[in-house]
Amino acid sequence: MPVLLSNGWVYLVIDMQNDEIFQAVQEILKTTTGVELKRLRQKEAFGKSEGLAVSLEYPHKLPDGAENAFLKAEVKENLTPASINNLFQKSKESPGKIVLITRQVTPQQADRLRELNIPFGDTAGNAFFNEPGLYVFVAGKKTLMVREKPSRAFDKAGLKIVFALLTEPDLLQKDMRTIADRARVGSISTVSDIFKDLEKQHFLYQPGKSGTRKRKLNKKRELLGRWVEGYIERLRPSLNPVRFISRKFEGRWWDDVEIKDYNAVWGGEKGGELLTNHLRPATVAIYADSLLPRLQAKYGLVRSKQGNIEILEKFWTGGAESGDEAVAPPLVVYADLIATGDERNLETAQMIYERYLAELTKGAA
């Protein structure tokens, strides 16, 4: 059990790698709201020797009968709709409520976070806390902190490599050429640079030249979450997505399509339906190596920005990890569903995570 240090303190587990953001949020929250973050060693609060924690001290004592809350902190350099959706999904898997610490929360993002009941604080002084004896909501302030570019590990090439490593665990021990080919990045130097960046961020352990130990992925759940956000924001838009509508058919005509006959696979809501039997898709995503002219001709597909059929370039190699050769890898389907922010799709994404992805994150958490 945590050690009670004072009335009205909430203990937050926090990754302190981005200390600059935390310190800025710590200072501005105390000034603007009276809420004070105090850093502790995790052992003081949780009896564990690794990691750090912070306490959140209310500007007043808790009312009689109110209990201290226990929150897990997530530090995000940059906040996007994809990262909010991913954070909400992660909160479902977390044993306690998550609090967001980030550079900047826009008014629209603040409303969305409040709607999802996710506490947050940013470097401009925007904040939301809704705990027993404490309600804070501040939005609309702007920060002077500069938005950083994504690291090499989470640019388009890096995302392809991380995907291959997450979905093919044995690939990590292969030579650089094999990894480059499987990830479709071509260059051995690209793999080497991205490995160095993953190592710098403590996602990857690499033994020395004379060492006998193997490479190892660390913080796999966090790495998977970072991949999902990067895929939605950077890699997916680069897959030349094109939307279509059918001029010949209405309704769920895609249920009669044998997608394997076109050397393609289902992603998105259709992929989610096939993996879980939990959705009735209103839109479908198809991953292929072309825009499928035969499929377009047979089903009368014409381009439309508002179309409910989307065709994207397939970016991975290998077969069906789920056992269904008509479906994209579960991690791709999971990310497609997270991107929508739709409640039903998020429920389906959670089912996919539990059935297919949780196993990928085990070990070196």
Short mmCIF file of C-alpha atoms in Angstrom, two decimals:
data_model
loop_
_atom_site.label_atom_id
_atom_site.label_comp_id
_atom_site.label_asym_id
_atom_site.label_seq_id
_atom_site.Cartn_x
_atom_site.Cartn_y
_atom_site.Cartn_z
CA MET A 1 0.00 0.00 0.00
CA PRO A 2 1.22 3.55 -0.68
CA VAL A 3 2.52 5.59 2.22
CA LEU A 4 0.14 8.44 3.11
CA LEU A 5 2.32 11.53 3.22
CA SER A 6 -0.35 14.19 3.72
CA ASN A 7 -4.06 14.70 3.47
CA GLY A 8 -5.22 14.97 -0.11
CA TRP A 9 -2.27 13.55 -2.04
CA VAL A 10 -2.69 11.45 -5.17
CA TYR A 11 0.24 9.27 -6.20
CA LEU A 12 1.13 9.07 -9.89
CA VAL A 13 3.46 6.56 -11.50
CA ILE A 14 5.42 8.49 -14.11
CA ASP A 15 8.13 7.91 -16.71
CA MET A 16 10.53 10.76 -16.06
CA GLN A 17 12.52 10.55 -19.31
CA ASN A 18 10.97 13.81 -20.48
CA ASP A 19 11.74 15.77 -17.36
CA GLU A 20 11.46 19.16 -19.08
CA ILE A 21 7.74 18.74 -19.73
CA PHE A 22 7.06 17.48 -16.22
CA GLN A 23 8.86 20.38 -14.57
CA ALA A 24 7.05 22.94 -16.72
CA VAL A 25 3.65 21.39 -15.93
CA GLN A 26 4.58 21.13 -12.25
CA GLU A 27 5.40 24.85 -12.05
CA ILE A 28 2.44 26.17 -14.02
CA LEU A 29 -0.17 24.03 -12.25
CA LYS A 30 0.96 25.23 -8.85
CA THR A 31 0.76 28.86 -10.01
CA THR A 32 -2.57 28.73 -11.83
CA THR A 33 -4.61 26.11 -9.95
CA GLY A 34 -2.92 25.59 -6.61
CA VAL A 35 -2.51 21.90 -7.45
CA GLU A 36 1.07 20.85 -6.75
CA LEU A 37 2.94 17.87 -8.19
CA LYS A 38 5.66 16.57 -5.90
CA ARG A 39 8.20 14.05 -7.08
CA LEU A 40 8.89 10.93 -5.05
CA ARG A 41 10.91 7.82 -5.52
CA GLN A 42 8.49 5.09 -6.43
CA LYS A 43 9.66 3.01 -3.48
CA GLU A 44 8.32 5.68 -1.09
CA ALA A 45 4.84 5.51 -2.57
CA PHE A 46 4.52 1.96 -3.83
CA GLY A 47 7.23 -0.09 -2.14
CA LYS A 48 8.95 -0.71 -5.50
CA SER A 49 12.57 0.10 -6.08
CA GLU A 50 12.37 1.00 -9.78
CA GLY A 51 11.02 4.16 -11.34
CA LEU A 52 9.81 7.45 -9.96
CA ALA A 53 6.44 8.72 -8.80
CA VAL A 54 4.90 12.07 -8.06
CA SER A 55 2.18 13.09 -5.62
CA LEU A 56 -0.59 15.48 -6.53
CA GLU A 57 -1.33 17.75 -3.57
CA TYR A 58 -4.71 19.48 -3.42
CA PRO A 59 -4.84 23.18 -2.52
CA HIS A 60 -7.13 22.18 0.37
CA LYS A 61 -7.82 19.19 2.58
CA LEU A 62 -10.09 16.44 1.37
CA PRO A 63 -13.65 16.42 2.68
CA ASP A 64 -14.58 13.88 5.32
CA GLY A 65 -15.06 10.41 3.89
CA ALA A 66 -13.16 11.12 0.66
CA GLU A 67 -10.35 8.73 -0.18
CA ASN A 68 -7.07 9.37 -1.98
CA ALA A 69 -7.09 8.44 -5.64
CA PHE A 70 -4.27 6.58 -7.38
CA LEU A 71 -3.45 7.68 -10.91
CA LYS A 72 -0.91 6.50 -13.46
CA ALA A 73 0.79 9.29 -15.42
CA GLU A 74 1.49 9.35 -19.15
CA VAL A 75 3.93 11.95 -20.48
CA LYS A 76 3.30 12.90 -24.12
CA GLU A 77 5.55 15.31 -25.99
CA ASN A 78 2.86 16.13 -28.55
CA LEU A 79 -0.87 15.46 -28.36
CA THR A 80 -3.00 14.43 -31.35
CA PRO A 81 -6.47 12.93 -31.83
CA ALA A 82 -4.77 9.58 -32.38
CA SER A 83 -2.85 9.78 -29.11
CA ILE A 84 -6.03 10.74 -27.22
CA ASN A 85 -7.88 7.75 -28.65
CA ASN A 86 -4.93 5.51 -27.85
CA LEU A 87 -4.71 6.92 -24.33
CA PHE A 88 -8.40 6.24 -23.75
CA GLN A 89 -7.93 2.69 -24.98
CA LYS A 90 -4.93 2.25 -22.71
CA SER A 91 -6.94 3.54 -19.76
CA LYS A 92 -9.29 0.57 -20.20
CA GLU A 93 -6.34 -1.78 -19.78
CA SER A 94 -4.90 0.10 -16.78
CA PRO A 95 -5.87 -0.92 -13.24
CA GLY A 96 -6.18 2.76 -12.28
CA LYS A 97 -7.07 6.07 -13.89
CA ILE A 98 -4.45 7.67 -16.17
CA VAL A 99 -3.43 11.33 -16.00
CA LEU A 100 -1.90 13.04 -19.04
CA ILE A 101 1.13 15.35 -18.80
CA THR A 102 1.91 17.08 -22.09
CA ARG A 103 3.15 20.23 -23.82
CA GLN A 104 -0.11 21.64 -25.17
CA VAL A 105 -3.79 20.72 -24.99
CA THR A 106 -6.00 22.65 -27.42
CA PRO A 107 -9.54 23.69 -26.38
CA GLN A 108 -11.00 20.95 -28.59
CA GLN A 109 -8.65 18.36 -27.08
CA ALA A 110 -9.48 19.60 -23.58
CA ASP A 111 -13.18 19.08 -24.21
CA ARG A 112 -12.51 15.60 -25.57
CA LEU A 113 -10.34 14.65 -22.60
CA ARG A 114 -12.94 15.95 -20.18
CA GLU A 115 -15.62 14.00 -22.05
CA LEU A 116 -13.51 10.85 -21.63
CA ASN A 117 -12.81 11.79 -17.97
CA ILE A 118 -9.02 11.73 -18.49
CA PRO A 119 -7.21 14.14 -16.13
CA PHE A 120 -4.49 16.28 -17.72
CA GLY A 121 -2.07 19.13 -17.21
CA ASP A 122 -0.03 20.96 -19.84
CA THR A 123 2.80 23.48 -19.93
CA ALA A 124 0.41 26.39 -20.62
CA GLY A 125 -1.59 25.78 -17.44
CA ASN A 126 -4.55 24.03 -19.03
CA ALA A 127 -5.77 21.27 -16.74
CA PHE A 128 -8.59 18.93 -15.85
CA PHE A 129 -8.97 17.05 -12.55
CA ASN A 130 -12.21 15.54 -11.35
CA GLU A 131 -11.51 13.70 -8.11
CA PRO A 132 -13.33 13.58 -4.76
CA GLY A 133 -12.92 17.02 -3.23
CA LEU A 134 -11.22 18.49 -6.32
CA TYR A 135 -12.57 19.80 -9.64
CA VAL A 136 -10.34 21.80 -11.98
CA PHE A 137 -10.95 22.65 -15.64
CA VAL A 138 -8.83 25.22 -17.46
CA ALA A 139 -8.67 25.44 -21.28
CA GLY A 140 -7.65 27.88 -24.01
CA LYS A 141 -4.17 28.88 -22.84
CA LYS A 142 -1.25 28.66 -25.27
CA THR A 143 2.25 27.36 -24.55
CA LEU A 144 5.61 28.76 -25.66
CA MET A 145 7.24 25.31 -25.74
CA VAL A 146 8.23 24.16 -29.24
CA ARG A 147 6.59 21.09 -30.75
CA GLU A 148 9.28 18.49 -31.48
CA LYS A 149 9.57 16.39 -34.62
CA PRO A 150 9.10 12.63 -34.21
CA SER A 151 12.26 10.65 -33.60
CA ARG A 152 13.71 8.41 -36.32
CA ALA A 153 12.20 5.36 -34.64
CA PHE A 154 8.72 6.74 -35.30
CA ASP A 155 9.12 8.24 -38.75
CA LYS A 156 7.69 6.26 -41.68
CA ALA A 157 10.67 3.93 -42.09
CA GLY A 158 11.02 3.49 -38.35
CA LEU A 159 7.34 2.59 -38.00
CA LYS A 160 7.72 -0.14 -40.61
CA ILE A 161 10.68 -1.58 -38.73
CA VAL A 162 8.98 -1.39 -35.33
CA PHE A 163 5.91 -3.11 -36.80
CA ALA A 164 8.03 -5.95 -38.13
CA LEU A 165 9.81 -6.37 -34.78
CA LEU A 166 6.55 -6.37 -32.81
CA THR A 167 4.71 -8.81 -35.05
CA GLU A 168 7.63 -11.14 -35.80
CA PRO A 169 9.53 -11.53 -32.50
CA ASP A 170 12.15 -13.88 -34.00
CA LEU A 171 13.12 -11.19 -36.51
CA LEU A 172 14.92 -9.19 -33.81
CA GLN A 173 17.84 -11.64 -33.79
CA LYS A 174 18.28 -11.65 -37.59
CA ASP A 175 20.90 -9.72 -39.53
CA MET A 176 20.25 -6.14 -40.64
CA ARG A 177 19.67 -7.09 -44.30
CA THR A 178 16.94 -9.57 -43.38
CA ILE A 179 15.26 -7.02 -41.13
CA ALA A 180 15.42 -4.35 -43.84
CA ASP A 181 13.86 -6.70 -46.38
CA ARG A 182 11.08 -7.85 -44.06
CA ALA A 183 10.25 -4.25 -43.12
CA ARG A 184 10.43 -3.07 -46.74
CA VAL A 185 12.84 -0.25 -45.96
CA GLY A 186 15.64 -1.37 -48.27
CA SER A 187 18.62 0.24 -46.53
CA ILE A 188 20.70 -1.55 -43.89
CA SER A 189 21.88 1.84 -42.61
CA THR A 190 18.26 2.82 -41.98
CA VAL A 191 17.78 -0.21 -39.75
CA SER A 192 21.02 0.57 -37.91
CA ASP A 193 20.02 4.21 -37.32
CA ILE A 194 16.58 3.27 -36.07
CA PHE A 195 18.00 0.60 -33.77
CA LYS A 196 20.25 3.26 -32.25
CA ASP A 197 17.27 5.55 -31.71
CA LEU A 198 15.22 2.75 -30.14
CA GLU A 199 18.16 2.01 -27.87
CA LYS A 200 18.47 5.67 -26.92
CA GLN A 201 14.80 5.68 -25.88
CA HIS A 202 15.29 2.43 -23.92
CA PHE A 203 12.98 0.44 -26.18
CA LEU A 204 15.83 -1.80 -27.35
CA TYR A 205 18.78 -3.51 -25.72
CA GLN A 206 21.72 -4.31 -27.98
CA PRO A 207 24.71 -6.33 -26.71
CA GLY A 208 28.26 -5.20 -27.38
CA LYS A 209 30.24 -6.64 -30.27
CA SER A 210 31.88 -9.23 -28.04
CA GLY A 211 28.72 -9.98 -26.06
CA THR A 212 26.84 -13.24 -26.26
CA ARG A 213 23.47 -11.87 -25.13
CA LYS A 214 20.67 -11.32 -27.62
CA ARG A 215 18.87 -8.16 -28.61
CA LYS A 216 15.76 -7.50 -26.54
CA LEU A 217 12.76 -5.18 -26.83
CA ASN A 218 11.85 -3.27 -23.67
CA LYS A 219 8.67 -1.41 -22.67
CA LYS A 220 6.71 -3.33 -25.29
CA ARG A 221 3.28 -2.01 -24.31
CA GLU A 222 4.49 1.56 -24.56
CA LEU A 223 6.23 0.76 -27.84
CA LEU A 224 3.02 -0.70 -29.26
CA GLY A 225 1.11 2.42 -28.22
CA ARG A 226 3.70 4.71 -29.79
CA TRP A 227 3.50 2.65 -32.98
CA VAL A 228 -0.28 2.97 -33.13
CA GLU A 229 -0.10 6.75 -32.79
CA GLY A 230 2.69 7.03 -35.36
CA TYR A 231 0.88 4.74 -37.78
CA ILE A 232 -2.30 6.80 -37.63
CA GLU A 233 -0.51 10.16 -37.91
CA ARG A 234 2.35 9.44 -40.33
CA LEU A 235 2.52 6.00 -41.92
CA ARG A 236 -1.13 5.42 -42.81
CA PRO A 237 -1.53 8.76 -44.68
CA SER A 238 1.56 7.83 -46.74
CA LEU A 239 -0.05 4.60 -48.01
CA ASN A 240 -1.86 6.54 -50.75
CA PRO A 241 -5.35 5.95 -49.37
CA VAL A 242 -8.16 6.41 -51.91
CA ARG A 243 -11.86 6.37 -51.04
CA PHE A 244 -14.58 4.95 -53.28
CA ILE A 245 -18.33 4.43 -53.37
CA SER A 246 -20.20 1.77 -55.33
CA ARG A 247 -22.51 2.92 -58.12
CA LYS A 248 -23.86 -0.62 -58.57
CA PHE A 249 -24.62 -1.84 -55.06
CA GLU A 250 -25.93 -0.57 -51.75
CA GLY A 251 -25.72 -1.94 -48.24
CA ARG A 252 -23.15 -4.55 -47.17
CA TRP A 253 -22.28 -5.75 -50.66
CA TRP A 254 -18.69 -6.34 -49.50
CA ASP A 255 -19.83 -9.38 -47.51
CA ASP A 256 -19.96 -11.27 -50.82
CA VAL A 257 -16.43 -10.25 -51.88
CA GLU A 258 -13.75 -12.94 -51.76
CA ILE A 259 -10.99 -10.46 -51.07
CA LYS A 260 -8.23 -13.09 -51.37
CA ASP A 261 -9.09 -13.44 -55.06
CA TYR A 262 -7.72 -9.92 -55.48
CA ASN A 263 -4.51 -10.54 -53.48
CA ALA A 264 -5.81 -8.12 -50.87
CA VAL A 265 -6.90 -8.18 -47.22
CA TRP A 266 -9.51 -6.45 -45.08
CA GLY A 267 -8.55 -3.87 -42.49
CA GLY A 268 -10.65 -1.38 -40.54
CA GLU A 269 -14.19 -2.26 -39.49
CA LYS A 270 -14.47 -5.27 -41.82
CA GLY A 271 -11.23 -6.67 -40.43
CA GLY A 272 -12.53 -6.03 -36.92
CA GLU A 273 -15.74 -7.90 -37.71
CA LEU A 274 -13.87 -10.94 -39.01
CA LEU A 275 -11.49 -11.01 -36.01
CA THR A 276 -14.16 -10.60 -33.33
CA ASN A 277 -17.65 -11.06 -34.83
CA HIS A 278 -18.50 -7.89 -32.89
CA LEU A 279 -19.12 -5.26 -35.60
CA ARG A 280 -21.45 -4.58 -38.49
CA PRO A 281 -19.18 -2.45 -40.66
CA ALA A 282 -20.42 0.83 -42.07
CA THR A 283 -17.06 1.41 -43.79
CA VAL A 284 -14.35 -0.92 -45.04
CA ALA A 285 -10.60 -0.63 -45.55
CA ILE A 286 -8.70 -2.81 -48.02
CA TYR A 287 -4.92 -3.25 -48.10
CA ALA A 288 -3.42 -4.28 -51.43
CA ASP A 289 -0.46 -3.74 -53.75
CA SER A 290 -2.62 -1.83 -56.25
CA LEU A 291 -5.92 0.06 -56.49
CA LEU A 292 -7.58 -3.21 -57.59
CA PRO A 293 -8.97 -2.25 -61.03
CA ARG A 294 -10.79 -5.63 -61.34
CA LEU A 295 -12.60 -5.02 -58.04
CA GLN A 296 -13.45 -1.46 -59.11
CA ALA A 297 -14.92 -2.66 -62.41
CA LYS A 298 -16.93 -5.55 -60.96
CA TYR A 299 -18.52 -3.53 -58.15
CA GLY A 300 -18.82 -0.17 -59.89
CA LEU A 301 -16.44 1.71 -57.62
CA VAL A 302 -15.87 5.40 -58.30
CA ARG A 303 -13.67 7.78 -56.36
CA SER A 304 -15.34 9.88 -53.67
CA LYS A 305 -13.82 11.82 -50.79
CA GLN A 306 -16.77 10.74 -48.64
CA GLY A 307 -16.72 7.14 -49.85
CA ASN A 308 -17.14 4.24 -47.44
CA ILE A 309 -14.59 2.00 -49.17
CA GLU A 310 -10.91 2.85 -48.70
CA ILE A 311 -8.02 1.16 -50.52
CA LEU A 312 -4.50 1.55 -49.13
CA GLU A 313 -1.07 0.22 -50.07
CA LYS A 314 0.00 -2.86 -48.14
CA PHE A 315 3.24 -2.03 -46.29
CA TRP A 316 4.16 -5.33 -44.63
CA THR A 317 5.41 -8.73 -45.75
CA GLY A 318 4.32 -12.11 -44.47
CA GLY A 319 1.04 -13.90 -44.06
CA ALA A 320 -1.96 -13.79 -41.75
CA GLU A 321 -1.02 -13.66 -38.09
CA SER A 322 -4.62 -14.23 -37.01
CA GLY A 323 -5.03 -17.39 -39.07
CA ASP A 324 -7.48 -15.66 -41.43
CA GLU A 325 -5.75 -14.94 -44.72
CA ALA A 326 -8.44 -12.43 -45.66
CA VAL A 327 -7.57 -10.09 -42.78
CA ALA A 328 -4.68 -7.67 -42.26
CA PRO A 329 -2.43 -8.26 -39.23
CA PRO A 330 -4.39 -7.63 -36.00
CA LEU A 331 -2.13 -4.71 -35.07
CA VAL A 332 -3.09 -2.92 -38.30
CA VAL A 333 -6.81 -3.57 -37.75
CA TYR A 334 -6.45 -2.43 -34.13
CA ALA A 335 -4.84 0.85 -35.21
CA ASP A 336 -7.49 1.43 -37.91
CA LEU A 337 -10.22 1.09 -35.30
CA ILE A 338 -8.44 3.31 -32.75
CA ALA A 339 -8.11 6.00 -35.43
CA THR A 340 -11.88 6.36 -35.75
CA GLY A 341 -12.51 7.20 -32.07
CA ASP A 342 -15.92 5.53 -32.44
CA GLU A 343 -17.08 3.86 -29.22
CA ARG A 344 -18.13 0.61 -30.87
CA ASN A 345 -14.86 0.45 -32.77
CA LEU A 346 -12.90 1.08 -29.59
CA GLU A 347 -14.71 -1.80 -27.91
CA THR A 348 -13.75 -4.03 -30.83
CA ALA A 349 -10.16 -2.78 -30.67
CA GLN A 350 -10.02 -3.79 -27.02
CA MET A 351 -11.18 -7.29 -27.93
CA ILE A 352 -8.49 -7.51 -30.61
CA TYR A 353 -5.86 -6.35 -28.14
CA GLU A 354 -6.86 -8.99 -25.60
CA ARG A 355 -7.08 -11.82 -28.15
CA TYR A 356 -4.12 -11.09 -30.41
CA LEU A 357 -1.86 -8.29 -29.14
CA ALA A 358 -1.48 -8.68 -25.38
CA GLU A 359 0.83 -11.64 -25.99
CA LEU A 360 3.12 -9.43 -28.10
CA THR A 361 3.72 -7.08 -25.15
CA LYS A 362 4.71 -9.73 -22.61
CA GLY A 363 8.26 -9.71 -21.29
CA ALA A 364 10.55 -6.69 -20.76
CA ALA A 365 7.51 -4.56 -19.98
#
